[in-house]
mmCIF file with all atom_site columns, C-alpha atoms in Angstrom:
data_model
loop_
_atom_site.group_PDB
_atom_site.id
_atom_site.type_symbol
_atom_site.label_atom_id
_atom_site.label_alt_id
_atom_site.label_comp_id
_atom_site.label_asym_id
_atom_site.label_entity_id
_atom_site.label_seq_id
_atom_site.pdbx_PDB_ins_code
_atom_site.Cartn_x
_atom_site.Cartn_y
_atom_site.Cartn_z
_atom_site.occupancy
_atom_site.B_iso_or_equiv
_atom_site.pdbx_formal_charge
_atom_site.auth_seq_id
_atom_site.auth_comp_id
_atom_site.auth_asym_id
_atom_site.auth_atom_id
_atom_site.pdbx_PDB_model_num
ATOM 1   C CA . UNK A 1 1   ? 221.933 -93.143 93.902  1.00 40.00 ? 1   UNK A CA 1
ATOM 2   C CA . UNK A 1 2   ? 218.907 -91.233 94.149  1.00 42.00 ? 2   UNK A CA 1
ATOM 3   C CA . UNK A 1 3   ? 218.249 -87.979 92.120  1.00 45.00 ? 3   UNK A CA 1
ATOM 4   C CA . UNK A 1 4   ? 217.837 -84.667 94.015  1.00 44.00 ? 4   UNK A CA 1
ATOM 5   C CA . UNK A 1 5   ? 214.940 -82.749 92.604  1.00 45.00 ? 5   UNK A CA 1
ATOM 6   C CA . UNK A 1 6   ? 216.059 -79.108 92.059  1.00 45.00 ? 6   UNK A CA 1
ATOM 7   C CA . UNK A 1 7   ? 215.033 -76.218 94.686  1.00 56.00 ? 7   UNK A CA 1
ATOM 8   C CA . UNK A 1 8   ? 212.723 -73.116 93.116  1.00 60.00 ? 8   UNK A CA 1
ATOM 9   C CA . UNK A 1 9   ? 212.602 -74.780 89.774  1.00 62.00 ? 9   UNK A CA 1
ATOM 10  C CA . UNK A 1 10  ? 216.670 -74.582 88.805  1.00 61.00 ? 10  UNK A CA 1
ATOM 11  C CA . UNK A 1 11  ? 218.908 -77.087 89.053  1.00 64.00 ? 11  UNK A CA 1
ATOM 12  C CA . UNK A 1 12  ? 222.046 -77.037 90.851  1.00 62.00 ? 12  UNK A CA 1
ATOM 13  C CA . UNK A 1 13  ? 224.494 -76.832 87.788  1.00 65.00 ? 13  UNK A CA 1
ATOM 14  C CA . UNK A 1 14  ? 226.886 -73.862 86.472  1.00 66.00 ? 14  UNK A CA 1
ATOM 15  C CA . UNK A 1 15  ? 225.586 -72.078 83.312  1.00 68.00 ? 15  UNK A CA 1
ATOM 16  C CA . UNK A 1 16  ? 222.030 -71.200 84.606  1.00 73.00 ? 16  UNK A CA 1
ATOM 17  C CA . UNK A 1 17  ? 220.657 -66.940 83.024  1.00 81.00 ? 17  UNK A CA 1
ATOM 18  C CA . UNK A 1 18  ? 221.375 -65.112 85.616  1.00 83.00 ? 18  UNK A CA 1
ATOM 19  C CA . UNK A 1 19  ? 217.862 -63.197 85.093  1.00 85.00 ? 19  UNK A CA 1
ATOM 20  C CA . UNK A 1 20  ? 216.041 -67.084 85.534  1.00 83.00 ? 20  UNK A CA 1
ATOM 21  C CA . UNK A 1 21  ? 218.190 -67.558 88.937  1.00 82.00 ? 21  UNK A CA 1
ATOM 22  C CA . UNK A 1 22  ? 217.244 -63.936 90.367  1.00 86.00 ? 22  UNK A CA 1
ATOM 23  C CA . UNK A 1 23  ? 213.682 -64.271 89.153  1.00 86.00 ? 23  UNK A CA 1
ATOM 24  C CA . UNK A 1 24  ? 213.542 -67.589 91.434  1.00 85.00 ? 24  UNK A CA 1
ATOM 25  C CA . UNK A 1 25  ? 215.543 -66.289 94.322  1.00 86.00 ? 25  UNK A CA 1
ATOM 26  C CA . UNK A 1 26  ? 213.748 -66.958 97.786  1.00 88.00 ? 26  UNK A CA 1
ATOM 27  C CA . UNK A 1 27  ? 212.800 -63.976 99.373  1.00 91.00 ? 27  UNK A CA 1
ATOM 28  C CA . UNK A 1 28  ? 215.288 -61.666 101.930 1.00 93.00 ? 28  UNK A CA 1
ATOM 29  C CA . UNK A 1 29  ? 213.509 -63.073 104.518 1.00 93.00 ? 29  UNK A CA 1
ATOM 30  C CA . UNK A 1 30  ? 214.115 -66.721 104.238 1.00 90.00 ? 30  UNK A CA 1
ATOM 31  C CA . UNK A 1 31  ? 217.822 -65.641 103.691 1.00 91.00 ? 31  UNK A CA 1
ATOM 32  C CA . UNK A 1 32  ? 217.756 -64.311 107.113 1.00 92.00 ? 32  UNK A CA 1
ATOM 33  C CA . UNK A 1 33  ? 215.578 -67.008 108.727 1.00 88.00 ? 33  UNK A CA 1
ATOM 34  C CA . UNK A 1 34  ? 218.311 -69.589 107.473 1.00 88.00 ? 34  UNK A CA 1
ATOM 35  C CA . UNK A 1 35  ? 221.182 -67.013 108.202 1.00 91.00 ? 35  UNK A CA 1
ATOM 36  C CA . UNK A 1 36  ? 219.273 -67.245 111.763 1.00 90.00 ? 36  UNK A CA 1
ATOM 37  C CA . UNK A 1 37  ? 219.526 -71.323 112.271 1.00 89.00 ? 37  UNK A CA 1
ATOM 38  C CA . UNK A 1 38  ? 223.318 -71.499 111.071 1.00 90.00 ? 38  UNK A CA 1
ATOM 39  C CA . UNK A 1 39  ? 224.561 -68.407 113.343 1.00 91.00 ? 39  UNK A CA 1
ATOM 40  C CA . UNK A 1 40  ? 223.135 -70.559 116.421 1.00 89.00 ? 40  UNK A CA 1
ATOM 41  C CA . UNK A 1 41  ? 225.408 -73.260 115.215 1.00 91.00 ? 41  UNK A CA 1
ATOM 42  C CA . UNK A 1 42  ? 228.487 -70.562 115.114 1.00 93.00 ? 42  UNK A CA 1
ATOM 43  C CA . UNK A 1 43  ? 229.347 -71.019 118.266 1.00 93.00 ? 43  UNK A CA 1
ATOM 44  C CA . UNK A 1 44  ? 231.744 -74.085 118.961 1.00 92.00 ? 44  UNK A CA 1
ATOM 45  C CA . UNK A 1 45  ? 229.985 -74.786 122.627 1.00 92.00 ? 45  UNK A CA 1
ATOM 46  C CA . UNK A 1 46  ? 226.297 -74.364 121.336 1.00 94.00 ? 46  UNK A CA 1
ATOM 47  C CA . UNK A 1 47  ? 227.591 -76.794 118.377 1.00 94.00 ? 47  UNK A CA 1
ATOM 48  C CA . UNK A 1 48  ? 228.475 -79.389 120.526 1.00 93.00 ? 48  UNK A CA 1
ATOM 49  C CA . UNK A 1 49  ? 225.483 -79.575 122.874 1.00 96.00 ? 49  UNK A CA 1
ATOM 50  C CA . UNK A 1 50  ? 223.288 -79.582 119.217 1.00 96.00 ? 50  UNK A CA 1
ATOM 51  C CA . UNK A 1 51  ? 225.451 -82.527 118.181 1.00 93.00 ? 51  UNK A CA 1
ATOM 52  C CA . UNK A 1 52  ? 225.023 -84.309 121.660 1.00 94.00 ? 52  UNK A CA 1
ATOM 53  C CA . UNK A 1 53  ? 221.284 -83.576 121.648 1.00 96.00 ? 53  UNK A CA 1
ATOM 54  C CA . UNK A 1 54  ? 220.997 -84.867 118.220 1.00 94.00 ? 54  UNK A CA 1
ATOM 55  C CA . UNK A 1 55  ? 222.080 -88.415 119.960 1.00 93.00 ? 55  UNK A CA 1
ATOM 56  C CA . UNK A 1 56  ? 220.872 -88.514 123.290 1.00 94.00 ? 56  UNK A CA 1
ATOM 57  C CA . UNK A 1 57  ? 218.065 -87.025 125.768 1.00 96.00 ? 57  UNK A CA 1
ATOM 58  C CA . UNK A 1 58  ? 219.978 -85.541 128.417 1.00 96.00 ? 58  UNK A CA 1
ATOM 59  C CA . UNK A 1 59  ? 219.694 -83.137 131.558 1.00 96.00 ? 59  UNK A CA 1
ATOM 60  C CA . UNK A 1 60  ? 221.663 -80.136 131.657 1.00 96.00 ? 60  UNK A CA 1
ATOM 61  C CA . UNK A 1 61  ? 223.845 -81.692 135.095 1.00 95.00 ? 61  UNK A CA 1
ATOM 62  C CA . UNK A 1 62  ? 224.598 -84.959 132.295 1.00 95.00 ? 62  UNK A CA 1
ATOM 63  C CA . UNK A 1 63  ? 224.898 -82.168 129.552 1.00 96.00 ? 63  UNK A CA 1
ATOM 64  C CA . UNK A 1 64  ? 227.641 -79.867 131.471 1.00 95.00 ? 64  UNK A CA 1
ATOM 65  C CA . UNK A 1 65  ? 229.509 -83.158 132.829 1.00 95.00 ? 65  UNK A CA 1
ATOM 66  C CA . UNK A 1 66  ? 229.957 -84.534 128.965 1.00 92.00 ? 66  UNK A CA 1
ATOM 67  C CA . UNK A 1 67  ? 231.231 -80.700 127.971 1.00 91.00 ? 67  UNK A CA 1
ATOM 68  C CA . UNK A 1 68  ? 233.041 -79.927 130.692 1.00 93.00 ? 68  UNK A CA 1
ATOM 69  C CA . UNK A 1 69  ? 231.278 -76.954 131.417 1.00 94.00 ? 69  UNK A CA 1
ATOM 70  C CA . UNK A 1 70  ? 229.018 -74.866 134.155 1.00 96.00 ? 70  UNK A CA 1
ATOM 71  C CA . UNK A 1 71  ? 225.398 -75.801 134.188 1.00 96.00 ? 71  UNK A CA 1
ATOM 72  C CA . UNK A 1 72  ? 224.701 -72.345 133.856 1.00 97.00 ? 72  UNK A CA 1
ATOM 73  C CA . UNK A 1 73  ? 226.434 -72.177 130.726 1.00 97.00 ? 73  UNK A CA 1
ATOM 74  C CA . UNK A 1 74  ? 224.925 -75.156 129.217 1.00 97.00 ? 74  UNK A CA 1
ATOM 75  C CA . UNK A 1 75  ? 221.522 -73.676 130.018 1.00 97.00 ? 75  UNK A CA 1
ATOM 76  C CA . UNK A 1 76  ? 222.452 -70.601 128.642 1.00 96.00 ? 76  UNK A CA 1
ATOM 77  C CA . UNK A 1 77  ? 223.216 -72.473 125.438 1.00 97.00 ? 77  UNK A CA 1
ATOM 78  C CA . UNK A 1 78  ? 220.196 -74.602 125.191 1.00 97.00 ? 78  UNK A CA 1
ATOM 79  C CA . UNK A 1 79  ? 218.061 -71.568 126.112 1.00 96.00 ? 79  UNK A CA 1
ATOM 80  C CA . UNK A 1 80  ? 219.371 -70.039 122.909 1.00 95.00 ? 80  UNK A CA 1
ATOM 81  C CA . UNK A 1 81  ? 218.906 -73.857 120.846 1.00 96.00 ? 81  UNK A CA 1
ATOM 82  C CA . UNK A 1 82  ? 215.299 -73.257 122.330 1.00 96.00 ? 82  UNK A CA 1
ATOM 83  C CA . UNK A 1 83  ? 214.305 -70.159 120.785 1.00 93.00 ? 83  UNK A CA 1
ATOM 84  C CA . UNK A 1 84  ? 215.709 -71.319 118.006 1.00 92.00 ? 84  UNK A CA 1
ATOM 85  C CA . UNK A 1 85  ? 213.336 -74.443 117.661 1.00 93.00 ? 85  UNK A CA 1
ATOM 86  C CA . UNK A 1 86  ? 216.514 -76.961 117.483 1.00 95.00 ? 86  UNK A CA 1
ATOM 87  C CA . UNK A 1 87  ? 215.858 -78.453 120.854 1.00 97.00 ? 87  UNK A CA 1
ATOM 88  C CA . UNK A 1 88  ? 213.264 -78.962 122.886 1.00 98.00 ? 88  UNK A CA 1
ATOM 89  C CA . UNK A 1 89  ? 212.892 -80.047 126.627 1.00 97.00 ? 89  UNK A CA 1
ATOM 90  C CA . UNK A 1 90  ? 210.166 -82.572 128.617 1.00 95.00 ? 90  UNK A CA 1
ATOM 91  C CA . UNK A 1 91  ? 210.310 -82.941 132.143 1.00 94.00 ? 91  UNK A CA 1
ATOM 92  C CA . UNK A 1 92  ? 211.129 -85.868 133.877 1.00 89.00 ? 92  UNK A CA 1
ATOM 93  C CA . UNK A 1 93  ? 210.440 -85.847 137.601 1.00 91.00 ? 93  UNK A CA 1
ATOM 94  C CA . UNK A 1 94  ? 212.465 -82.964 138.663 1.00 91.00 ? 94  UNK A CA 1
ATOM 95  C CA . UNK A 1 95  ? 214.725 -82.842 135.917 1.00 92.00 ? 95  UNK A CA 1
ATOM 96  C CA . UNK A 1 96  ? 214.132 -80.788 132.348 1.00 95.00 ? 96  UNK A CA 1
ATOM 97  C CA . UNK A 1 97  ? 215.547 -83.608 129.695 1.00 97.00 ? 97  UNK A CA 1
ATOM 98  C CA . UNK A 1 98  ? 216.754 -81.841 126.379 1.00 97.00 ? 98  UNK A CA 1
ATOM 99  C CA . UNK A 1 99  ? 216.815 -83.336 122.862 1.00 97.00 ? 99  UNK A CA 1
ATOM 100 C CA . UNK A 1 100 ? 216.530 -82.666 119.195 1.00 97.00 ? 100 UNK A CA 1
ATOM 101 C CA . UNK A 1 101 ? 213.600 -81.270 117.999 1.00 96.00 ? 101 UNK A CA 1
ATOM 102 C CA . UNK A 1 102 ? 211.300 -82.932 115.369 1.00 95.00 ? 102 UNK A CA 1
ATOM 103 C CA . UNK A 1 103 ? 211.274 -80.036 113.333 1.00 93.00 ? 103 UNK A CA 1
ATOM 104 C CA . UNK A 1 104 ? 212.560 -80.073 109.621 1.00 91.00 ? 104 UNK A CA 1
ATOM 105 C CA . UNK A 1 105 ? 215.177 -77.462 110.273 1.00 91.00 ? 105 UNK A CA 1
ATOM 106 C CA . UNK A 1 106 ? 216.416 -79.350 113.218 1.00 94.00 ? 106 UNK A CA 1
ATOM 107 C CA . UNK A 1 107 ? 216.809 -82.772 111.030 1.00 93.00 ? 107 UNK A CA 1
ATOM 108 C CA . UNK A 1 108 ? 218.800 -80.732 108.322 1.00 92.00 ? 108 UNK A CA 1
ATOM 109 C CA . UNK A 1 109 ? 221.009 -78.847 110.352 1.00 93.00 ? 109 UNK A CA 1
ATOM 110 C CA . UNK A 1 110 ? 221.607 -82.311 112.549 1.00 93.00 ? 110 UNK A CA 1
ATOM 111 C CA . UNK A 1 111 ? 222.338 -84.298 108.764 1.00 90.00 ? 111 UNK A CA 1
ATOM 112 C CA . UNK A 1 112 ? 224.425 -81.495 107.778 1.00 90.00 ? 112 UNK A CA 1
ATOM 113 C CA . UNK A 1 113 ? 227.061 -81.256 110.864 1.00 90.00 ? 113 UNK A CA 1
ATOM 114 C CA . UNK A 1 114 ? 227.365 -85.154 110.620 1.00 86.00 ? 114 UNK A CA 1
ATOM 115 C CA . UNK A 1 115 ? 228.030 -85.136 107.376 1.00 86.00 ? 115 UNK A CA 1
ATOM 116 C CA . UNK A 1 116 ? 230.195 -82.139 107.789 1.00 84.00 ? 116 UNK A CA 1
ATOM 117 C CA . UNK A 1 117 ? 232.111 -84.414 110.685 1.00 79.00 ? 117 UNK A CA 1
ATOM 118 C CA . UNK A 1 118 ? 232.506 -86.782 108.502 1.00 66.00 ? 118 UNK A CA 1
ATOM 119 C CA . UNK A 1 119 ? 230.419 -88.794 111.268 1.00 55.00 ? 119 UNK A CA 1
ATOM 120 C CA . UNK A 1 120 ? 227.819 -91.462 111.113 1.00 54.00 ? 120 UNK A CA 1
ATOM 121 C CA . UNK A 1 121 ? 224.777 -90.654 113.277 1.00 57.00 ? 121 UNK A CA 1
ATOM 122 C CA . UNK A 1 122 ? 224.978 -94.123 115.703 1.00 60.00 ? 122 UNK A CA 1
ATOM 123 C CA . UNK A 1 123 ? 220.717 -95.075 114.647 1.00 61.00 ? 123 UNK A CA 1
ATOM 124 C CA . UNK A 1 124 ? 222.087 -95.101 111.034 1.00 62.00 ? 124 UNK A CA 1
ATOM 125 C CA . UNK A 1 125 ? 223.791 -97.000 108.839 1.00 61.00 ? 125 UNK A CA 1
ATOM 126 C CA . UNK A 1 126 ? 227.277 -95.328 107.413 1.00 57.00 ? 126 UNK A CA 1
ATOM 127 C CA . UNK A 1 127 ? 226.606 -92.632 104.389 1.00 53.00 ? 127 UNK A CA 1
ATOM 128 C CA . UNK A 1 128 ? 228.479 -95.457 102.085 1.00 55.00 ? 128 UNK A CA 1
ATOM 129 C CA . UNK A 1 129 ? 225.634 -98.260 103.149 1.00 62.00 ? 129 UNK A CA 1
ATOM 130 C CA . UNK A 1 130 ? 223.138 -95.378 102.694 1.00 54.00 ? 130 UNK A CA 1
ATOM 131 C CA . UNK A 1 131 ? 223.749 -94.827 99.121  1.00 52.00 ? 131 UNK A CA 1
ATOM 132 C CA . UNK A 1 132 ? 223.410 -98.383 98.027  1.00 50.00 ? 132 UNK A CA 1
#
């Protein structure tokens, strides 16, 4: 099992100073930047069009037949994953394809609500395999 190197210099363990914790906190505005990328993952719909994008390069017509939903409302949501620099779109002929953005952020968040699932992304081995 591989070693996590500690964030800011402390490690992730109970019994830290306080006053060495504070004096490495991040500051208020990464709070809010992260606050930001997990409040556009609030929303159950929005969460499920992530985790589908996270998978698969899809339209918003393919998009709003998987969910069930209006096309309008799927592009609502993605409009808002946009902004947010979790998706992004190409065009393909007529169509506006929508996927997972190669951003940092976007890998994390994707990791975290798979793991969170419980769920194996389908490119990658199970977490078990992934650990040996």
């Amino acid at each position: 099992m591989r070693e996590r190197k500690p964030h800011y210099g402390l490690s992730h363990r109970q019994g830290q100073d306080l006053r060495v914790v504070l004096g490495k906190m991040p500051d208020l505005e990464h709070f809010v930047a992260i606050a930001d990328q997990f409040s556009m993952l609030s929303d159950p719909t929005r969460l499920r069009i992530f985790w589908m994008l996270c998978h698969c390069c899809e339209c918003v017509s393919t998009l709003s037949d998987m969910s069930g939903m209006s096309a309008a409302a799927v592009s609502h949501h993605l409009q808002m994953l946009r902004r947010a620099h979790l998706v992004v779109c190409h065009r393909h002929g007529k169509e506006i394809h929508y996927t997972l953005a190669e951003t940092q952020e976007a890998e994390l968040l994707h990791r975290a609500v798979d793991t969170l699932f419980a769920l194996s992304c389908p490119f990658e081995p199970p977490m078990a395999e992934r650990r040996t």
